[in-house]
Structures are given as C-alpha cells and as structure tokens.
PDB file of C-alpha atoms in Angstrom:
ATOM      1  CA  MET A 388     125.708  57.951  96.973  1.00  0.00           C
ATOM      2  CA  PRO A 389     126.658  54.491  98.166  1.00  0.00           C
ATOM      3  CA  LYS A 390     129.451  54.080 100.629  1.00  0.00           C
ATOM      4  CA  ASN A 391     132.433  51.869  99.784  1.00  0.00           C
ATOM      5  CA  ALA A 392     130.949  48.999 101.804  1.00  0.00           C
ATOM      6  CA  PHE A 393     128.143  48.704  99.236  1.00  0.00           C
ATOM      7  CA  PHE A 394     130.654  47.925  96.510  1.00  0.00           C
ATOM      8  CA  ASN A 395     132.426  45.394  98.712  1.00  0.00           C
ATOM      9  CA  ILE A 396     129.433  43.044  98.861  1.00  0.00           C
ATOM     10  CA  SER A 397     128.933  40.475  96.114  1.00  0.00           C
ATOM     11  CA  GLU A 398     127.393  41.606  92.849  1.00  0.00           C
ATOM     12  CA  GLU A 399     124.483  39.252  93.483  1.00  0.00           C
ATOM     13  CA  LYS A 400     123.742  40.897  96.856  1.00  0.00           C
ATOM     14  CA  ARG A 401     124.080  44.380  95.342  1.00  0.00           C
ATOM     15  CA  LYS A 402     121.636  43.505  92.575  1.00  0.00           C
ATOM     16  CA  ARG A 403     119.176  42.072  95.078  1.00  0.00           C
ATOM     17  CA  PHE A 404     119.501  45.191  97.249  1.00  0.00           C
ATOM     18  CA  ILE A 405     118.789  47.408  94.242  1.00  0.00           C
ATOM     19  CA  GLU A 406     115.878  45.255  93.028  1.00  0.00           C
ATOM     20  CA  VAL A 407     114.197  45.289  96.438  1.00  0.00           C
ATOM     21  CA  SER A 408     114.783  49.018  96.813  1.00  0.00           C
ATOM     22  CA  ILE A 409     113.366  49.807  93.371  1.00  0.00           C
ATOM     23  CA  ASP A 410     110.370  47.626  94.139  1.00  0.00           C
ATOM     24  CA  GLU A 411     109.788  49.492  97.402  1.00  0.00           C
ATOM     25  CA  PHE A 412     109.993  52.888  95.696  1.00  0.00           C
ATOM     26  CA  THR A 413     107.762  51.822  92.800  1.00  0.00           C
ATOM     27  CA  THR A 414     105.019  50.323  94.947  1.00  0.00           C
ATOM     28  CA  LYS A 415     104.987  52.965  97.697  1.00  0.00           C
ATOM     29  CA  SER A 416     105.345  56.710  97.899  1.00  0.00           C
ATOM     30  CA  PHE A 417     108.677  58.130  99.028  1.00  0.00           C
ATOM     31  CA  GLU A 418     107.147  59.042 102.378  1.00  0.00           C
ATOM     32  CA  THR A 419     105.970  55.492 103.124  1.00  0.00           C
ATOM     33  CA  VAL A 420     109.129  53.601 102.152  1.00  0.00           C
ATOM     34  CA  SER A 421     111.151  52.744 105.220  1.00  0.00           C
ATOM     35  CA  VAL A 422     114.563  51.328 106.000  1.00  0.00           C
ATOM     36  CA  ASN A 423     112.705  48.720 108.024  1.00  0.00           C
ATOM     37  CA  SER A 424     110.674  47.476 105.039  1.00  0.00           C
ATOM     38  CA  ILE A 425     113.824  47.180 102.923  1.00  0.00           C
ATOM     39  CA  ILE A 426     115.924  45.369 105.517  1.00  0.00           C
ATOM     40  CA  LYS A 427     113.087  42.946 106.329  1.00  0.00           C
ATOM     41  CA  ARG A 428     112.763  41.953 102.690  1.00  0.00           C
ATOM     42  CA  LEU A 429     116.530  41.598 102.354  1.00  0.00           C
ATOM     43  CA  ASP A 430     116.890  39.892 105.730  1.00  0.00           C
ATOM     44  CA  ILE A 431     119.851  42.077 106.693  1.00  0.00           C
ATOM     45  CA  PRO A 432     120.607  44.003 109.885  1.00  0.00           C
ATOM     46  CA  ARG A 433     119.670  47.696 110.046  1.00  0.00           C
ATOM     47  CA  GLY A 434     123.355  48.529 110.519  1.00  0.00           C
ATOM     48  CA  SER A 435     124.146  46.981 107.127  1.00  0.00           C
ATOM     49  CA  PHE A 436     121.782  49.402 105.429  1.00  0.00           C
ATOM     50  CA  TYR A 437     123.540  52.339 107.045  1.00  0.00           C
ATOM     51  CA  SER A 438     126.946  50.945 106.155  1.00  0.00           C
ATOM     52  CA  TYR A 439     125.836  51.100 102.490  1.00  0.00           C
ATOM     53  CA  PHE A 440     123.862  54.378 102.445  1.00  0.00           C
ATOM     54  CA  GLU A 441     123.509  57.415 104.690  1.00  0.00           C
ATOM     55  CA  ASN A 442     119.705  57.279 104.592  1.00  0.00           C
ATOM     56  CA  LEU A 443     116.724  56.571 102.335  1.00  0.00           C
ATOM     57  CA  GLU A 444     117.220  59.816 100.456  1.00  0.00           C
ATOM     58  CA  ASP A 445     120.777  58.774  99.620  1.00  0.00           C
ATOM     59  CA  LEU A 446     119.534  55.400  98.334  1.00  0.00           C
ATOM     60  CA  PHE A 447     116.700  56.978  96.353  1.00  0.00           C
ATOM     61  CA  THR A 448     119.049  59.463  94.697  1.00  0.00           C
ATOM     62  CA  TYR A 449     121.421  56.636  93.756  1.00  0.00           C
ATOM     63  CA  LEU A 450     118.621  54.556  92.222  1.00  0.00           C
ATOM     64  CA  PHE A 451     117.326  57.416  90.154  1.00  0.00           C
ATOM     65  CA  LYS A 452     120.783  58.556  89.065  1.00  0.00           C
ATOM     66  CA  SER A 453     121.454  55.334  87.164  1.00  0.00           C
ATOM     67  CA  ILE A 454     118.085  55.534  85.411  1.00  0.00           C
ATOM     68  CA  ARG A 455     118.748  59.172  84.538  1.00  0.00           C
ATOM     69  CA  GLU A 456     122.206  58.389  83.147  1.00  0.00           C
ATOM     70  CA  ASP A 457     120.806  55.624  80.903  1.00  0.00           C
ATOM     71  CA  ARG A 458     118.129  58.023  79.671  1.00  0.00           C
ATOM     72  CA  ILE A 459     120.679  60.737  78.837  1.00  0.00           C
ATOM     73  CA  ILE A 460     122.807  58.271  76.866  1.00  0.00           C
ATOM     74  CA  TYR A 461     119.764  57.199  74.865  1.00  0.00           C
ATOM     75  CA  ALA A 462     118.600  60.793  74.426  1.00  0.00           C
ATOM     76  CA  ARG A 463     121.935  61.730  72.866  1.00  0.00           C
ATOM     77  CA  THR A 464     121.336  59.184  70.106  1.00  0.00           C
ATOM     78  CA  LEU A 465     117.849  60.586  69.575  1.00  0.00           C
ATOM     79  CA  VAL A 466     119.157  64.076  68.864  1.00  0.00           C
ATOM     80  CA  ASN A 467     120.693  62.876  65.596  1.00  0.00           C
ATOM     81  CA  ASP A 468     117.745  60.599  64.804  1.00  0.00           C
ATOM     82  CA  SER A 469     115.452  63.610  65.180  1.00  0.00           C
ATOM     83  CA  ASN A 470     117.475  65.866  62.879  1.00  0.00           C
ATOM     84  CA  ASN A 471     117.833  68.227  65.846  1.00  0.00           C
ATOM     85  CA  ASP A 472     114.084  68.927  65.749  1.00  0.00           C
ATOM     86  CA  TYR A 473     112.939  69.356  69.327  1.00  0.00           C
ATOM     87  CA  PHE A 474     109.365  68.127  68.934  1.00  0.00           C
ATOM     88  CA  THR A 475     110.405  65.002  67.035  1.00  0.00           C
ATOM     89  CA  PHE A 476     113.002  64.398  69.733  1.00  0.00           C
ATOM     90  CA  ILE A 477     110.461  64.782  72.561  1.00  0.00           C
ATOM     91  CA  LYS A 478     107.978  62.465  70.861  1.00  0.00           C
ATOM     92  CA  LYS A 479     110.628  59.749  70.492  1.00  0.00           C
ATOM     93  CA  LEU A 480     111.989  60.276  74.003  1.00  0.00           C
ATOM     94  CA  PHE A 481     108.543  59.984  75.581  1.00  0.00           C
ATOM     95  CA  ALA A 482     107.839  56.819  73.598  1.00  0.00           C
ATOM     96  CA  TYR A 483     111.105  55.433  74.989  1.00  0.00           C
ATOM     97  CA  ASP A 484     110.271  56.579  78.524  1.00  0.00           C
ATOM     98  CA  PHE A 485     106.790  55.132  78.401  1.00  0.00           C
ATOM     99  CA  ASP A 486     107.987  51.766  77.096  1.00  0.00           C
ATOM    100  CA  LYS A 487     110.971  51.547  79.434  1.00  0.00           C
ATOM    101  CA  PHE A 488     109.268  52.740  82.598  1.00  0.00           C
ATOM    102  CA  LYS A 489     106.170  50.664  81.914  1.00  0.00           C
ATOM    103  CA  SER A 490     108.025  47.465  81.045  1.00  0.00           C
ATOM    104  CA  GLU A 491     110.444  47.792  83.944  1.00  0.00           C
ATOM    105  CA  CYS A 492     107.786  49.021  86.404  1.00  0.00           C
ATOM    106  CA  LYS A 493     109.824  52.169  86.956  1.00  0.00           C
ATOM    107  CA  TYR A 494     107.111  54.662  86.045  1.00  0.00           C
ATOM    108  CA  SER A 495     106.168  55.044  89.692  1.00  0.00           C
ATOM    109  CA  LEU A 496     109.822  55.506  90.596  1.00  0.00           C
ATOM    110  CA  PHE A 497     110.047  58.437  88.170  1.00  0.00           C
ATOM    111  CA  ARG A 498     106.824  59.837  89.535  1.00  0.00           C
ATOM    112  CA  ASN A 499     108.092  59.457  93.102  1.00  0.00           C
ATOM    113  CA  TYR A 500     111.272  61.283  92.141  1.00  0.00           C
ATOM    114  CA  ILE A 501     109.296  64.239  90.782  1.00  0.00           C
ATOM    115  CA  HIS A 502     107.168  64.308  93.936  1.00  0.00           C
ATOM    116  CA  TYR A 503     110.296  64.054  96.082  1.00  0.00           C
ATOM    117  CA  ILE A 504     111.897  67.016  94.285  1.00  0.00           C
ATOM    118  CA  GLN A 505     108.836  69.206  94.522  1.00  0.00           C
ATOM    119  CA  PHE A 506     107.608  68.443  98.019  1.00  0.00           C
ATOM    120  CA  THR A 507     110.520  67.047 100.007  1.00  0.00           C
ATOM    121  CA  LYS A 508     113.376  69.059  98.527  1.00  0.00           C
ATOM    122  CA  LYS A 509     111.135  72.059  97.721  1.00  0.00           C
ATOM    123  CA  LYS A 510     112.936  72.507  94.397  1.00  0.00           C
ATOM    124  CA  SER A 511     111.706  72.900  90.860  1.00  0.00           C
ATOM    125  CA  ILE A 512     111.795  70.178  88.249  1.00  0.00           C
ATOM    126  CA  LYS A 513     113.398  72.702  85.937  1.00  0.00           C
ATOM    127  CA  ASP A 514     116.352  73.264  88.251  1.00  0.00           C
ATOM    128  CA  LEU A 515     117.017  69.636  89.190  1.00  0.00           C
ATOM    129  CA  ILE A 516     116.034  67.606  86.145  1.00  0.00           C
ATOM    130  CA  VAL A 517     115.476  69.710  83.058  1.00  0.00           C
ATOM    131  CA  ILE A 518     118.627  71.819  83.078  1.00  0.00           C
ATOM    132  CA  ASP A 519     120.902  68.901  84.021  1.00  0.00           C
ATOM    133  CA  GLY A 520     119.213  66.614  81.516  1.00  0.00           C
ATOM    134  CA  VAL A 521     119.348  69.088  78.662  1.00  0.00           C
ATOM    135  CA  GLN A 522     122.999  69.841  79.411  1.00  0.00           C
ATOM    136  CA  GLY A 523     123.728  66.115  79.505  1.00  0.00           C
ATOM    137  CA  ILE A 524     122.026  65.579  76.168  1.00  0.00           C
ATOM    138  CA  ALA A 525     123.783  68.567  74.614  1.00  0.00           C
ATOM    139  CA  ASN A 526     127.097  66.929  75.519  1.00  0.00           C
ATOM    140  CA  GLY A 527     129.050  70.127  76.042  1.00  0.00           C
ATOM    141  CA  LEU A 528     127.171  72.249  73.520  1.00  0.00           C
ATOM    142  CA  ARG A 529     124.575  74.840  74.389  1.00  0.00           C
ATOM    143  CA  PHE A 530     121.177  73.202  74.056  1.00  0.00           C
ATOM    144  CA  ASP A 531     119.930  76.012  71.819  1.00  0.00           C
ATOM    145  CA  GLU A 532     122.718  74.980  69.430  1.00  0.00           C
ATOM    146  CA  VAL A 533     121.548  71.356  69.520  1.00  0.00           C
ATOM    147  CA  PHE A 534     117.871  72.152  69.067  1.00  0.00           C
ATOM    148  CA  ASN A 535     117.154  75.027  66.749  1.00  0.00           C
ATOM    149  CA  ILE A 536     114.808  76.751  69.199  1.00  0.00           C
ATOM    150  CA  LYS A 537     115.084  80.103  67.433  1.00  0.00           C
ATOM    151  CA  GLN A 538     112.644  78.800  64.848  1.00  0.00           C
ATOM    152  CA  TYR A 539     109.992  78.669  67.587  1.00  0.00           C
ATOM    153  CA  ARG A 540     110.658  82.293  68.556  1.00  0.00           C
ATOM    154  CA  ILE A 541     111.110  81.470  72.221  1.00  0.00           C
ATOM    155  CA  THR A 542     113.902  82.216  74.655  1.00  0.00           C
ATOM    156  CA  SER A 543     116.105  79.587  76.281  1.00  0.00           C
ATOM    157  CA  ASP A 544     114.199  80.016  79.551  1.00  0.00           C
ATOM    158  CA  GLU A 545     110.859  79.564  77.804  1.00  0.00           C
ATOM    159  CA  PHE A 546     112.227  76.437  76.140  1.00  0.00           C
ATOM    160  CA  LEU A 547     113.198  74.989  79.546  1.00  0.00           C
ATOM    161  CA  ASP A 548     109.759  75.912  80.902  1.00  0.00           C
ATOM    162  CA  VAL A 549     108.136  73.960  78.054  1.00  0.00           C
ATOM    163  CA  ILE A 550     110.250  70.904  78.886  1.00  0.00           C
ATOM    164  CA  GLU A 551     109.280  71.175  82.558  1.00  0.00           C
ATOM    165  CA  LEU A 552     105.611  71.390  81.613  1.00  0.00           C
ATOM    166  CA  ILE A 553     105.902  68.335  79.362  1.00  0.00           C
ATOM    167  CA  ILE A 554     107.469  66.335  82.210  1.00  0.00           C
ATOM    168  CA  VAL A 555     104.661  67.309  84.582  1.00  0.00           C
ATOM    169  CA  ILE A 556     102.046  66.323  81.993  1.00  0.00           C
ATOM    170  CA  MET A 557     103.846  63.044  81.312  1.00  0.00           C
ATOM    171  CA  ILE A 558     103.845  61.906  84.942  1.00  0.00           C
ATOM    172  CA  ASN A 559     100.231  62.864  85.581  1.00  0.00           C
TER     173      ASN A 559
END
C-alpha cells in the first residue's frame, strides 16, 4: 500500500502517477513493467517512487485494490437486482466488467492481476479473489445465504470452484 508520502503530494500528481501506472500495467505484462519506465514517463527521481511505494508489487496491488473495491460495491447492488439468483447475477456482473474494463482499458490490468496471482505469487484465484470477493459481496452474510446455491445441489466449495472457472474463462 502507498506510503504516507504518496498522500502528501498534490491530488493532480497522484492522479497522474496512477494514470501512468495503470497505463504501464495495461500495455505490458507484470514482468515487463519497470520502475524505470514509470519514473521516465512521470519525470520523477527513482527515490520518489520508493518514497511512495515499496516496490512494483506494492503499486500493482494498490491499483487493483481500488478497482476491486468499486466492483464489490457495484456487485452488492446486483445481488438485489438479480433476486439473489446466482446465474442472473453473474451475467449482469460480467456485462458490467466487460463494459467497464473495455471502456477504461483496464481489461489487461485485470488479466495481469490474474497472471500475477497464479505465476508470481503461486496462489489460486479462488483463495485470493473469489473468496474475498464473495465475502465482500455478501456483506457479512454467508454467501450461500445470499445466493440460494442449494437449489443447484452443489456444496459451497463447488460453488467457489465454479466462480473461479468463470473468471478464468472470462479473462481468456
């Protein structure tokens, strides 16, 4: 997460820093983005970057966290709009994701995040995105109480596996 120094710069400079960083992560893979490419575009000293963030991973996590939080807020409204039907919910959420990521050129950022989780962190999408996201959407309730998954005759773990599979299909 950003260090205090990041919040001490002007809002205009913060926005520019974020815009350049998002652009770097949406036009390149995580492995090819460098501190050097970001600081050159921003015309700032290398030390400034490190006074704002520990490293690229820290920056990348921060960028994706805000996108994820916006998505969870929107997803909570979709639960009611979908009458708690999981498949209606997923259809509407993916339409939102497609429109938002496409229009804001963030699709590649999402894809990079999935790649980063799987190959850099060696973690599963289920553990780092699905469970947190579903818990965030459920807003304190158990997700099987929000979505009537019993009607599908699947367990909670199978339900989470289905969500993980849908995410993988969506990004490919």
